[in-house]
mmCIF file of C-alpha atoms in Angstrom:
data_model
loop_
_atom_site.group_PDB
_atom_site.id
_atom_site.type_symbol
_atom_site.label_atom_id
_atom_site.label_comp_id
_atom_site.label_asym_id
_atom_site.label_seq_id
_atom_site.Cartn_x
_atom_site.Cartn_y
_atom_site.Cartn_z
ATOM 1 C CA SER A 102 -0.034 0.148 0.101
ATOM 2 C CA GLN A 103 1.226 3.640 -0.514
ATOM 3 C CA LYS A 104 2.978 4.928 2.200
ATOM 4 C CA ILE A 105 4.449 8.623 2.930
ATOM 5 C CA GLU A 106 6.808 8.839 6.104
ATOM 6 C CA GLN A 107 8.210 12.330 7.150
ATOM 7 C CA ASN A 108 10.916 12.969 9.972
ATOM 8 C CA SER A 109 10.204 11.003 12.953
ATOM 9 C CA GLU A 110 11.146 12.895 15.502
ATOM 10 C CA ALA A 111 10.517 16.925 16.311
ATOM 11 C CA LEU A 112 13.172 19.413 14.659
ATOM 12 C CA ASN A 113 14.563 21.846 17.235
ATOM 13 C CA ILE A 114 16.839 24.019 15.222
ATOM 14 C CA GLN A 115 18.320 27.863 16.836
ATOM 15 C CA GLU A 116 16.481 30.987 15.164
ATOM 16 C CA GLY A 117 18.467 31.622 12.108
ATOM 17 C CA LYS A 118 19.303 28.109 10.975
ATOM 18 C CA THR A 119 18.254 26.250 8.222
ATOM 19 C CA ALA A 120 16.040 23.663 8.777
ATOM 20 C CA THR A 121 15.633 20.145 6.137
ATOM 21 C CA LEU A 122 12.369 18.269 6.649
ATOM 22 C CA THR A 123 12.357 15.325 4.954
ATOM 23 C CA CYS A 124 8.983 13.573 3.605
ATOM 24 C CA ASN A 125 9.663 10.090 1.639
ATOM 25 C CA TYR A 126 7.066 7.846 0.135
ATOM 26 C CA THR A 127 6.626 3.813 -1.386
ATOM 27 C CA ASN A 128 4.722 1.779 -3.849
ATOM 28 C CA TYR A 129 3.428 5.990 -5.110
ATOM 29 C CA SER A 130 4.777 7.575 -7.777
ATOM 30 C CA PRO A 131 3.115 11.118 -7.507
ATOM 31 C CA ALA A 132 3.357 13.527 -10.727
ATOM 32 C CA TYR A 133 3.580 16.567 -7.766
ATOM 33 C CA LEU A 134 3.807 17.259 -4.392
ATOM 34 C CA GLN A 135 1.949 19.637 -1.614
ATOM 35 C CA TRP A 136 3.450 21.095 1.684
ATOM 36 C CA TYR A 137 1.245 22.021 4.287
ATOM 37 C CA ARG A 138 1.498 24.716 7.924
ATOM 38 C CA GLN A 139 -0.479 23.420 10.183
ATOM 39 C CA ASP A 140 -0.185 25.777 13.888
ATOM 40 C CA PRO A 141 -1.716 24.184 16.676
ATOM 41 C CA GLY A 142 -5.950 24.528 16.511
ATOM 42 C CA ARG A 143 -5.683 25.351 13.185
ATOM 43 C CA GLY A 144 -6.829 23.213 9.317
ATOM 44 C CA PRO A 145 -3.611 23.242 7.251
ATOM 45 C CA VAL A 146 -2.903 25.340 5.612
ATOM 46 C CA PHE A 147 -1.157 25.362 1.807
ATOM 47 C CA LEU A 148 2.613 26.605 1.483
ATOM 48 C CA LEU A 149 4.084 25.182 -1.840
ATOM 49 C CA LEU A 150 3.596 22.382 -5.004
ATOM 50 C CA ILE A 151 6.054 20.460 -6.540
ATOM 51 C CA ARG A 152 5.666 19.274 -9.834
ATOM 52 C CA GLU A 153 7.570 15.536 -10.699
ATOM 53 C CA ASN A 154 9.492 17.418 -13.316
ATOM 54 C CA GLU A 155 10.824 20.216 -11.063
ATOM 55 C CA LYS A 156 13.581 19.508 -9.268
ATOM 56 C CA GLU A 157 13.390 22.448 -7.580
ATOM 57 C CA LYS A 158 11.187 25.124 -5.765
ATOM 58 C CA ARG A 159 11.157 28.907 -4.349
ATOM 59 C CA LYS A 160 9.147 31.132 -2.879
ATOM 60 C CA GLU A 161 10.833 33.512 -0.505
ATOM 61 C CA ARG A 162 12.365 31.730 2.853
ATOM 62 C CA LEU A 163 11.144 28.523 1.403
ATOM 63 C CA LYS A 164 12.890 25.663 -0.619
ATOM 64 C CA VAL A 165 11.811 22.618 -2.128
ATOM 65 C CA THR A 166 13.362 19.623 -3.982
ATOM 66 C CA PHE A 167 11.475 16.862 -5.203
ATOM 67 C CA ASP A 168 13.704 13.386 -6.777
ATOM 68 C CA THR A 169 12.061 11.267 -7.911
ATOM 69 C CA THR A 170 14.710 8.441 -8.043
ATOM 70 C CA LEU A 171 15.065 8.799 -3.907
ATOM 71 C CA LYS A 172 11.009 9.265 -3.901
ATOM 72 C CA GLN A 173 11.763 12.116 -2.109
ATOM 73 C CA SER A 174 10.872 15.526 -0.854
ATOM 74 C CA LEU A 175 12.711 18.102 1.182
ATOM 75 C CA PHE A 176 11.516 20.288 3.015
ATOM 76 C CA HIS A 177 14.130 23.939 3.871
ATOM 77 C CA ILE A 178 13.452 26.903 5.831
ATOM 78 C CA THR A 179 16.211 29.434 5.529
ATOM 79 C CA ALA A 180 16.592 31.622 8.521
ATOM 80 C CA SER A 181 13.998 30.558 10.609
ATOM 81 C CA GLN A 182 12.529 32.296 12.959
ATOM 82 C CA PRO A 183 10.018 31.426 15.665
ATOM 83 C CA ALA A 184 7.404 32.440 14.089
ATOM 84 C CA ASP A 185 8.013 29.059 11.837
ATOM 85 C CA SER A 186 7.407 26.697 14.295
ATOM 86 C CA ALA A 187 4.733 24.666 13.301
ATOM 87 C CA THR A 188 3.868 21.165 12.490
ATOM 88 C CA TYR A 189 4.480 20.714 8.247
ATOM 89 C CA LEU A 190 2.599 18.157 6.143
ATOM 90 C CA CYS A 191 3.551 17.214 2.575
ATOM 91 C CA ALA A 192 0.886 15.364 0.492
ATOM 92 C CA PRO A 193 1.637 13.370 -2.857
ATOM 93 C CA GLY A 194 -0.944 13.185 -4.886
ATOM 94 C CA PRO A 195 -3.094 13.003 -7.818
ATOM 95 C CA ASP A 196 -5.137 10.518 -7.167
ATOM 96 C CA LYS A 197 -6.219 11.719 -3.797
ATOM 97 C CA VAL A 198 -3.827 13.479 -2.785
ATOM 98 C CA ILE A 199 -2.739 11.490 0.855
ATOM 99 C CA PHE A 200 -0.792 13.330 3.783
ATOM 100 C CA GLY A 201 1.719 12.213 5.767
ATOM 101 C CA PRO A 202 1.455 12.483 9.291
ATOM 102 C CA GLY A 203 3.465 15.239 10.077
ATOM 103 C CA THR A 204 7.096 17.427 11.044
ATOM 104 C CA SER A 205 6.479 18.956 13.912
ATOM 105 C CA LEU A 206 9.588 21.680 13.665
ATOM 106 C CA SER A 207 10.249 23.832 17.329
ATOM 107 C CA VAL A 208 12.715 27.263 16.879
ATOM 108 C CA ILE A 209 14.262 28.011 19.309
ATOM 109 C CA PRO A 210 15.724 32.393 20.534
ATOM 110 C CA ASN B 178 -13.682 36.616 2.921
ATOM 111 C CA ALA B 179 -15.286 33.001 5.341
ATOM 112 C CA GLY B 180 -13.178 30.052 3.073
ATOM 113 C CA VAL B 181 -14.495 26.825 4.638
ATOM 114 C CA THR B 182 -16.117 26.999 7.746
ATOM 115 C CA GLN B 183 -16.447 24.563 10.392
ATOM 116 C CA THR B 184 -19.587 24.216 12.704
ATOM 117 C CA PRO B 185 -19.453 23.242 15.302
ATOM 118 C CA LYS B 186 -16.534 23.857 16.716
ATOM 119 C CA PHE B 187 -16.144 20.794 19.625
ATOM 120 C CA GLN B 188 -19.064 18.383 20.501
ATOM 121 C CA VAL B 189 -18.777 15.717 22.940
ATOM 122 C CA LEU B 190 -21.392 12.603 22.622
ATOM 123 C CA LYS B 191 -21.979 9.309 24.405
ATOM 124 C CA THR B 192 -21.559 5.852 22.221
ATOM 125 C CA GLY B 193 -24.292 5.231 20.293
ATOM 126 C CA GLN B 194 -25.471 9.096 19.879
ATOM 127 C CA SER B 195 -25.948 10.222 16.250
ATOM 128 C CA MET B 196 -24.952 13.859 14.713
ATOM 129 C CA THR B 197 -23.992 15.836 12.278
ATOM 130 C CA LEU B 198 -21.145 17.938 11.252
ATOM 131 C CA GLN B 199 -21.384 20.821 8.677
ATOM 132 C CA CYS B 200 -19.060 22.298 6.236
ATOM 133 C CA ALA B 201 -19.973 25.272 3.861
ATOM 134 C CA GLN B 202 -17.269 27.068 1.391
ATOM 135 C CA ASP B 203 -17.704 29.881 -0.170
ATOM 136 C CA MET B 204 -14.890 29.542 -3.094
ATOM 137 C CA ASN B 205 -16.887 28.347 -5.768
ATOM 138 C CA HIS B 206 -15.197 24.615 -4.536
ATOM 139 C CA ASN B 207 -16.453 21.599 -6.828
ATOM 140 C CA SER B 208 -14.445 19.339 -5.044
ATOM 141 C CA MET B 209 -15.226 18.865 -1.132
ATOM 142 C CA TYR B 210 -13.369 16.380 1.343
ATOM 143 C CA TRP B 211 -13.775 14.866 5.092
ATOM 144 C CA TYR B 212 -10.731 13.864 7.159
ATOM 145 C CA ARG B 213 -9.451 12.746 10.536
ATOM 146 C CA GLN B 214 -6.414 13.211 12.098
ATOM 147 C CA ASP B 215 -5.032 10.958 15.108
ATOM 148 C CA PRO B 216 -2.176 11.956 16.490
ATOM 149 C CA GLY B 217 0.653 10.004 14.527
ATOM 150 C CA MET B 218 -1.424 9.445 12.344
ATOM 151 C CA GLY B 219 -1.787 12.204 10.285
ATOM 152 C CA LEU B 220 -4.646 12.706 7.652
ATOM 153 C CA ARG B 221 -7.046 10.570 6.647
ATOM 154 C CA LEU B 222 -9.527 10.835 4.263
ATOM 155 C CA ILE B 223 -13.259 9.830 4.638
ATOM 156 C CA TYR B 224 -14.430 10.882 2.316
ATOM 157 C CA TYR B 225 -14.488 13.344 -0.537
ATOM 158 C CA SER B 226 -17.415 14.318 -3.217
ATOM 159 C CA ALA B 227 -15.504 15.277 -6.886
ATOM 160 C CA SER B 228 -18.240 17.577 -8.091
ATOM 161 C CA GLU B 229 -21.572 17.888 -6.380
ATOM 162 C CA GLY B 230 -23.827 15.059 -6.212
ATOM 163 C CA THR B 231 -21.475 13.027 -6.401
ATOM 164 C CA THR B 232 -19.411 10.993 -3.305
ATOM 165 C CA ASP B 233 -17.178 8.637 -2.500
ATOM 166 C CA LYS B 234 -14.795 6.168 -0.457
ATOM 167 C CA GLY B 235 -11.693 7.368 0.846
ATOM 168 C CA GLU B 236 -9.769 5.211 3.273
ATOM 169 C CA VAL B 237 -11.136 5.235 6.370
ATOM 170 C CA PRO B 238 -15.534 4.971 5.497
ATOM 171 C CA ASN B 239 -16.899 2.787 8.292
ATOM 172 C CA GLY B 240 -19.546 4.067 10.901
ATOM 173 C CA TYR B 241 -19.867 7.823 8.824
ATOM 174 C CA ASN B 242 -22.395 8.948 5.707
ATOM 175 C CA VAL B 243 -22.029 12.131 3.633
ATOM 176 C CA SER B 244 -24.057 14.160 1.826
ATOM 177 C CA ARG B 245 -23.007 16.837 -0.929
ATOM 178 C CA LEU B 246 -26.071 18.677 -0.630
ATOM 179 C CA ASN B 247 -25.802 21.160 -3.073
ATOM 180 C CA LYS B 248 -21.881 23.163 -4.272
ATOM 181 C CA ARG B 249 -21.507 24.846 -0.872
ATOM 182 C CA GLU B 250 -22.058 22.701 1.346
ATOM 183 C CA PHE B 251 -20.755 18.910 2.555
ATOM 184 C CA SER B 252 -21.428 17.388 5.709
ATOM 185 C CA LEU B 253 -20.799 14.067 7.983
ATOM 186 C CA ARG B 254 -23.107 12.503 9.771
ATOM 187 C CA LEU B 255 -22.197 9.698 12.156
ATOM 188 C CA GLU B 256 -24.968 7.151 13.281
ATOM 189 C CA SER B 257 -24.280 6.032 15.466
ATOM 190 C CA ALA B 258 -21.647 7.440 17.463
ATOM 191 C CA ALA B 259 -18.102 5.148 19.137
ATOM 192 C CA PRO B 260 -15.401 6.144 21.056
ATOM 193 C CA SER B 261 -12.506 4.951 18.426
ATOM 194 C CA GLN B 262 -14.369 7.985 16.265
ATOM 195 C CA THR B 263 -13.258 10.572 19.048
ATOM 196 C CA SER B 264 -10.979 12.619 16.595
ATOM 197 C CA VAL B 265 -10.574 16.342 14.986
ATOM 198 C CA TYR B 266 -12.556 15.738 11.931
ATOM 199 C CA PHE B 267 -11.169 19.088 8.955
ATOM 200 C CA CYS B 268 -13.456 20.033 5.790
ATOM 201 C CA ALA B 269 -11.840 20.852 2.912
ATOM 202 C CA SER B 270 -12.535 21.930 -0.758
ATOM 203 C CA SER B 271 -10.470 22.457 -3.787
ATOM 204 C CA GLY B 272 -11.178 24.398 -7.132
ATOM 205 C CA THR B 273 -11.573 21.329 -9.703
ATOM 206 C CA GLY B 274 -12.161 17.808 -9.246
ATOM 207 C CA SER B 275 -10.040 14.629 -7.086
ATOM 208 C CA GLY B 276 -7.107 14.221 -8.022
ATOM 209 C CA SER B 277 -6.227 17.492 -9.466
ATOM 210 C CA ASN B 278 -2.931 19.440 -8.252
ATOM 211 C CA GLN B 279 -5.253 22.353 -6.826
ATOM 212 C CA PRO B 280 -4.643 23.172 -3.094
ATOM 213 C CA GLN B 281 -7.021 22.602 -0.751
ATOM 214 C CA HIS B 282 -8.333 25.816 1.864
ATOM 215 C CA PHE B 283 -8.741 23.985 5.125
ATOM 216 C CA GLY B 284 -10.860 24.320 7.492
ATOM 217 C CA ASP B 285 -9.838 24.670 11.415
ATOM 218 C CA GLY B 286 -11.889 21.558 12.544
ATOM 219 C CA THR B 287 -14.873 19.630 14.710
ATOM 220 C CA ARG B 288 -12.715 18.344 18.024
ATOM 221 C CA LEU B 289 -15.407 15.225 18.446
ATOM 222 C CA SER B 290 -15.334 13.541 22.172
ATOM 223 C CA ILE B 291 -17.376 10.444 22.078
ATOM 224 C CA LEU B 292 -17.800 8.366 25.800
#
């Protein structure tokens, strides 16, 4: 069956550093992959979409890579800030977008 | 600009009771979804509706029914609530049919406890 895995442990980093979150998938060949941010008590909010023919996508301090050979996407937040603390979800698609379990990121001042 | 609105925000039920979770979107989206989110499990799709008048099962449909009342509204019904259905329920909508690359827009959830 299709499986999505993200960093199993919470990620704690110092303010100003780059945070790197991992999304791995198996038994699946997604045409694209979405990343969402979820704050406590709120619904997920869409951040970025990257297609299989795009190796890298950037939006302000965010960068996403998509390696279809490794079946992996990396999500980077550069110059991280305490306001970036949240849970980040990856969601490969199409064919009924499936969400990963999420990675909790804490940026320490 | 409300986006996706879910009601109620919180609910406590007794085992065996029934209830309907309401969801409405004002973005003229065709597709709507119901998920449940449990600790360590991530978001799991219960049912989705690719367009008005159609509904399909997701990963965990047992114990639930849905109604796509019109383009704006998509409700989720628990006919006989069980403690295993204690969860946070999210409704979402997206711009085109299921499987498109349109991002999903989520409501802020209904926190449901079943005693």
